[in-house]
GROMACS .gro file of C-alpha atoms in nm:
model
  232
    1MET     CA    1  10.614  20.023  -4.992
    2SER     CA    2  10.391  20.200  -5.243
    3SER     CA    3  10.447  20.165  -5.617
    4GLY     CA    4  10.531  20.535  -5.650
    5PRO     CA    5  10.878  20.679  -5.604
    6LEU     CA    6  11.030  20.712  -5.259
    7ARG     CA    7  11.054  21.083  -5.177
    8ILE     CA    8  11.348  21.206  -4.971
    9VAL     CA    9  11.308  21.569  -4.865
   10VAL     CA   10  11.622  21.749  -4.752
   11LEU     CA   11  11.602  22.080  -4.567
   12LEU     CA   12  11.879  22.301  -4.701
   13PHE     CA   13  11.993  22.622  -4.532
   14PRO     CA   14  12.284  22.870  -4.547
   15ARG     CA   15  12.604  22.749  -4.376
   16VAL     CA   16  12.504  22.385  -4.405
   17THR     CA   17  12.800  22.145  -4.372
   18GLN     CA   18  12.822  22.021  -4.728
   19LEU     CA   19  12.942  21.668  -4.646
   20ASP     CA   20  12.653  21.622  -4.403
   21PHE     CA   21  12.436  21.642  -4.714
   22THR     CA   22  12.655  21.530  -5.003
   23GLY     CA   23  12.780  21.214  -4.829
   24PRO     CA   24  12.430  21.073  -4.779
   25ALA     CA   25  12.317  21.219  -5.111
   26GLN     CA   26  12.571  21.003  -5.297
   27VAL     CA   27  12.416  20.697  -5.134
   28PHE     CA   28  12.063  20.826  -5.197
   29SER     CA   29  12.148  20.859  -5.567
   30LYS     CA   30  12.180  20.480  -5.584
   31PHE     CA   31  11.843  20.409  -5.422
   32PRO     CA   32  11.594  20.248  -5.661
   33ASN     CA   33  11.289  20.450  -5.766
   34THR     CA   34  11.374  20.748  -5.547
   35GLU     CA   35  11.334  21.125  -5.579
   36VAL     CA   36  11.545  21.367  -5.373
   37HIS     CA   37  11.398  21.712  -5.314
   38LEU     CA   38  11.616  21.993  -5.176
   39ALA     CA   39  11.391  22.244  -5.002
   40TRP     CA   40  11.452  22.601  -4.891
   41HIS     CA   41  11.262  22.931  -4.875
   42ASP     CA   42  11.347  23.009  -5.238
   43LEU     CA   43  11.540  22.863  -5.530
   44ASP     CA   44  11.847  23.081  -5.494
   45PRO     CA   45  12.177  22.896  -5.446
   46VAL     CA   46  12.247  22.815  -5.080
   47THR     CA   47  12.602  22.876  -4.959
   48THR     CA   48  12.761  22.581  -4.777
   49ASP     CA   49  13.034  22.584  -4.514
   50ALA     CA   50  13.279  22.502  -4.795
   51GLY     CA   51  13.209  22.833  -4.967
   52TRP     CA   52  13.038  22.694  -5.274
   53CYS     CA   53  12.665  22.658  -5.324
   54ILE     CA   54  12.395  22.396  -5.358
   55VAL     CA   55  12.086  22.487  -5.559
   56PRO     CA   56  11.748  22.396  -5.403
   57THR     CA   57  11.506  22.205  -5.623
   58THR     CA   58  11.188  22.324  -5.451
   59THR     CA   59  11.060  22.577  -5.200
   60LEU     CA   60  10.919  22.510  -4.856
   61ASP     CA   61  10.577  22.608  -4.990
   62ASP     CA   62  10.588  22.381  -5.295
   63CYS     CA   63  10.773  22.080  -5.155
   64PRO     CA   64  10.595  21.744  -5.188
   65GLN     CA   65  10.530  21.525  -4.887
   66ALA     CA   66  10.836  21.337  -4.768
   67ASP     CA   67  10.862  20.966  -4.712
   68VAL     CA   68  11.202  21.038  -4.559
   69LEU     CA   69  11.261  21.379  -4.399
   70PHE     CA   70  11.631  21.460  -4.368
   71VAL     CA   71  11.812  21.751  -4.200
   72PRO     CA   72  12.190  21.789  -4.234
   73GLY     CA   73  12.390  21.995  -3.986
   74GLY     CA   74  12.626  22.288  -3.977
   75GLU     CA   75  12.647  22.627  -3.810
   76GLY     CA   76  12.333  22.727  -3.997
   77ALA     CA   77  12.135  22.455  -3.819
   78PHE     CA   78  12.132  22.678  -3.511
   79ASP     CA   79  12.017  22.980  -3.713
   80LEU     CA   80  11.704  22.779  -3.794
   81PHE     CA   81  11.598  22.808  -3.428
   82GLU     CA   82  11.480  23.158  -3.521
   83ASP     CA   83  11.316  23.053  -3.848
   84PRO     CA   84  10.957  22.961  -3.755
   85LYS     CA   85  10.862  22.883  -4.114
   86ALA     CA   86  11.141  22.626  -4.148
   87LEU     CA   87  11.053  22.468  -3.812
   88ASP     CA   88  10.684  22.456  -3.906
   89PHE     CA   89  10.781  22.298  -4.239
   90LEU     CA   90  10.957  22.019  -4.050
   91ARG     CA   91  10.662  21.966  -3.816
   92VAL     CA   92  10.412  21.944  -4.101
   93GLN     CA   93  10.632  21.712  -4.307
   94ALA     CA   94  10.700  21.492  -4.005
   95ARG     CA   95  10.330  21.416  -3.955
   96LYS     CA   96  10.320  21.184  -4.257
   97ALA     CA   97  10.689  21.100  -4.309
   98ARG     CA   98  10.783  20.737  -4.258
   99TRP     CA   99  11.131  20.829  -4.137
  100ILE     CA  100  11.251  21.148  -3.966
  101THR     CA  101  11.628  21.175  -3.988
  102SER     CA  102  11.933  21.394  -3.946
  103VAL     CA  103  12.311  21.399  -3.953
  104CYS     CA  104  12.544  21.591  -3.724
  105THR     CA  105  12.386  21.902  -3.569
  106GLY     CA  106  12.081  21.861  -3.788
  107SER     CA  107  11.945  21.675  -3.485
  108PHE     CA  108  11.933  22.009  -3.303
  109THR     CA  109  11.703  22.149  -3.570
  110LEU     CA  110  11.473  21.849  -3.536
  111ALA     CA  111  11.490  21.890  -3.158
  112ALA     CA  112  11.405  22.260  -3.177
  113ALA     CA  113  11.098  22.166  -3.382
  114GLY     CA  114  10.994  21.927  -3.105
  115LEU     CA  115  11.054  21.619  -3.319
  116LEU     CA  116  11.306  21.444  -3.094
  117THR     CA  117  11.148  21.502  -2.753
  118GLY     CA  118  11.157  21.170  -2.568
  119TYR     CA  119  11.381  21.003  -2.826
  120ARG     CA  120  11.737  20.878  -2.823
  121ALA     CA  121  11.949  21.067  -3.075
  122THR     CA  122  12.305  21.152  -3.166
  123SER     CA  123  12.491  21.448  -3.309
  124HIS     CA  124  12.846  21.574  -3.349
  125TRP     CA  125  13.036  21.478  -3.034
  126ALA     CA  126  13.127  21.836  -2.946
  127SER     CA  127  12.760  21.938  -2.923
  128LEU     CA  128  12.602  21.607  -2.826
  129ARG     CA  129  12.530  21.657  -2.459
  130MET     CA  130  12.343  21.984  -2.524
  131LEU     CA  131  12.062  21.779  -2.681
  132GLU     CA  132  11.939  21.694  -2.333
  133HIS     CA  133  11.804  22.049  -2.297
  134PHE     CA  134  11.542  21.960  -2.559
  135GLY     CA  135  11.424  21.651  -2.375
  136VAL     CA  136  11.637  21.426  -2.594
  137GLU     CA  137  11.851  21.138  -2.466
  138PRO     CA  138  12.200  21.209  -2.608
  139THR     CA  139  12.349  20.884  -2.734
  140SER     CA  140  12.713  20.857  -2.834
  141GLU     CA  141  12.686  20.617  -3.126
  142ARG     CA  142  12.771  20.648  -3.495
  143VAL     CA  143  12.408  20.596  -3.600
  144VAL     CA  144  12.112  20.587  -3.361
  145ARG     CA  145  11.769  20.449  -3.445
  146ASP     CA  146  11.476  20.507  -3.210
  147ARG     CA  147  11.140  20.406  -3.358
  148ASN     CA  148  11.112  20.603  -3.686
  149ARG     CA  149  11.392  20.845  -3.601
  150ILE     CA  150  11.741  20.780  -3.739
  151THR     CA  151  12.019  21.021  -3.649
  152GLY     CA  152  12.382  21.017  -3.755
  153ALA     CA  153  12.673  21.158  -3.558
  154GLY     CA  154  12.924  21.407  -3.701
  155VAL     CA  155  12.980  21.479  -4.070
  156THR     CA  156  13.124  21.156  -4.217
  157SER     CA  157  12.876  20.956  -4.008
  158GLY     CA  158  12.623  21.066  -4.267
  159ILE     CA  159  12.748  20.798  -4.504
  160ASP     CA  160  12.690  20.528  -4.242
  161PHE     CA  161  12.350  20.681  -4.169
  162ALA     CA  162  12.258  20.655  -4.537
  163PHE     CA  163  12.351  20.287  -4.551
  164THR     CA  164  12.146  20.223  -4.237
  165LEU     CA  165  11.852  20.392  -4.408
  166ALA     CA  166  11.912  20.194  -4.727
  167ALA     CA  167  11.895  19.869  -4.534
  168GLU     CA  168  11.572  19.975  -4.361
  169LEU     CA  169  11.410  20.073  -4.691
  170PHE     CA  170  11.542  19.815  -4.935
  171GLY     CA  171  11.709  19.541  -4.732
  172ASP     CA  172  12.066  19.455  -4.643
  173ASP     CA  173  12.154  19.311  -4.984
  174GLU     CA  174  12.066  19.634  -5.164
  175ALA     CA  175  12.263  19.837  -4.908
  176ARG     CA  176  12.565  19.612  -4.958
  177LYS     CA  177  12.547  19.654  -5.337
  178ILE     CA  178  12.543  20.033  -5.301
  179GLN     CA  179  12.836  20.018  -5.061
  180LEU     CA  180  13.033  19.819  -5.314
  181ALA     CA  181  12.930  20.047  -5.600
  182ILE     CA  182  13.071  20.356  -5.430
  183GLU     CA  183  13.369  20.160  -5.289
  184TYR     CA  184  13.298  20.264  -4.933
  185ASP     CA  185  13.580  20.081  -4.756
  186PRO     CA  186  13.743  20.346  -4.535
  187GLU     CA  187  14.102  20.311  -4.420
  188PRO     CA  188  14.178  20.645  -4.251
  189PRO     CA  189  14.546  20.740  -4.239
  190PHE     CA  190  14.512  20.840  -3.873
  191ASP     CA  191  14.324  20.658  -3.597
  192TYR     CA  192  14.207  20.986  -3.444
  193GLY     CA  193  13.857  21.032  -3.575
  194SER     CA  194  13.654  21.015  -3.254
  195PRO     CA  195  13.685  21.167  -2.906
  196SER     CA  196  13.755  20.821  -2.763
  197LYS     CA  197  14.072  20.806  -2.973
  198ALA     CA  198  14.188  21.167  -2.946
  199ASP     CA  199  14.383  21.351  -2.678
  200PRO     CA  200  14.143  21.399  -2.381
  201GLU     CA  201  14.252  21.756  -2.314
  202THR     CA  202  14.194  21.853  -2.677
  203VAL     CA  203  13.849  21.695  -2.667
  204LYS     CA  204  13.764  21.873  -2.342
  205ASN     CA  205  13.871  22.209  -2.482
  206ILE     CA  206  13.673  22.167  -2.804
  207ILE     CA  207  13.356  22.069  -2.615
  208ALA     CA  208  13.395  22.369  -2.385
  209ALA     CA  209  13.445  22.606  -2.678
  210THR     CA  210  13.148  22.459  -2.866
  211GLU     CA  211  12.917  22.485  -2.567
  212ASN     CA  212  13.035  22.839  -2.500
  213LEU     CA  213  12.947  22.926  -2.862
  214ARG     CA  214  12.607  22.754  -2.877
  215MET     CA  215  12.467  22.706  -2.527
  216ALA     CA  216  12.280  23.038  -2.501
  217THR     CA  217  12.107  22.973  -2.834
  218VAL     CA  218  12.023  22.617  -2.733
  219LEU     CA  219  11.879  22.721  -2.397
  220THR     CA  220  11.668  22.996  -2.552
  221SER     CA  221  11.523  22.759  -2.812
  222ALA     CA  222  11.471  22.479  -2.561
  223SER     CA  223  11.282  22.718  -2.332
  224ALA     CA  224  11.059  22.831  -2.620
  225LEU     CA  225  10.989  22.468  -2.712
  226ALA     CA  226  10.902  22.377  -2.353
  227THR     CA  227  10.660  22.669  -2.331
  228ALA     CA  228  10.494  22.572  -2.660
  229GLN     CA  229  10.461  22.206  -2.560
  230HIS     CA  230  10.318  22.299  -2.221
  231SER     CA  231  10.054  22.527  -2.372
  232SER     CA  232   9.949  22.283  -2.647
   0.00000   0.00000   0.00000
C-alpha cells in the first residue's frame, strides 16, 4: 500500500438504502489512514429510503480517484440505469480502483455500467437472479469476492462486506479489532433473516413481486449494455 491515505469513494443517490451505506461506513470509520468521499452530482442533501438525508462531500466532477469504489443499493440504484453521467463516473473510477465493490442492489448499478460482466456477484435475495441478464453469475452468498470485485448481499450484509474488505486491506487482526470495537456480535431475536429460513411461499411471492417491479428496467438496461459492449 502507498503511504498516502486510502480513498474510499461512495456513490450516493436519491432513495439509497441508508443501512447499505451507513453499516459499512461505521466500519470504514475505523480504518487506519482512510478518507471516505461521498459523491453525487451536486452537494445538496440526498434523501435516503429512511426519509432523512445524507450530505455528499464531493461532486462527480471533483471526486478524487478511488482506491475502493463502493456502491450501496436501494430503489434509486435502478434509477441510475438512466443516468449516463453516474455510470460513466463508475467506469472511469473503476479503471484505477484497486477494489470495485457494492452492497445489496448496488451490484445492479455496477452491472449496468458493465463492471460485473463475467464476474460472480451477489445482491439482495429478492433481486439476485436478475443479475444474470447483465452477464453476471448470481451467487447466493453473504459476501462474494471474485478477483478485485467484492459484493455484499442484502442490507445488513454490508457490515460483513466491510469486515471482509478490512481484512483484505489491513489483515485479519485489524478487522477483528474493529469488530470488537463496534461490538459486532449479532444475536437476532428471530431466525428468519434469509430466504433459506423463511416460509417458502412468502419468499416466492416476494421474488415474484420484485421481479415484476424491476424486470422491465433490468432488461432495458441489459440490452443497452450488450449493444454498447458489442460495438466497442
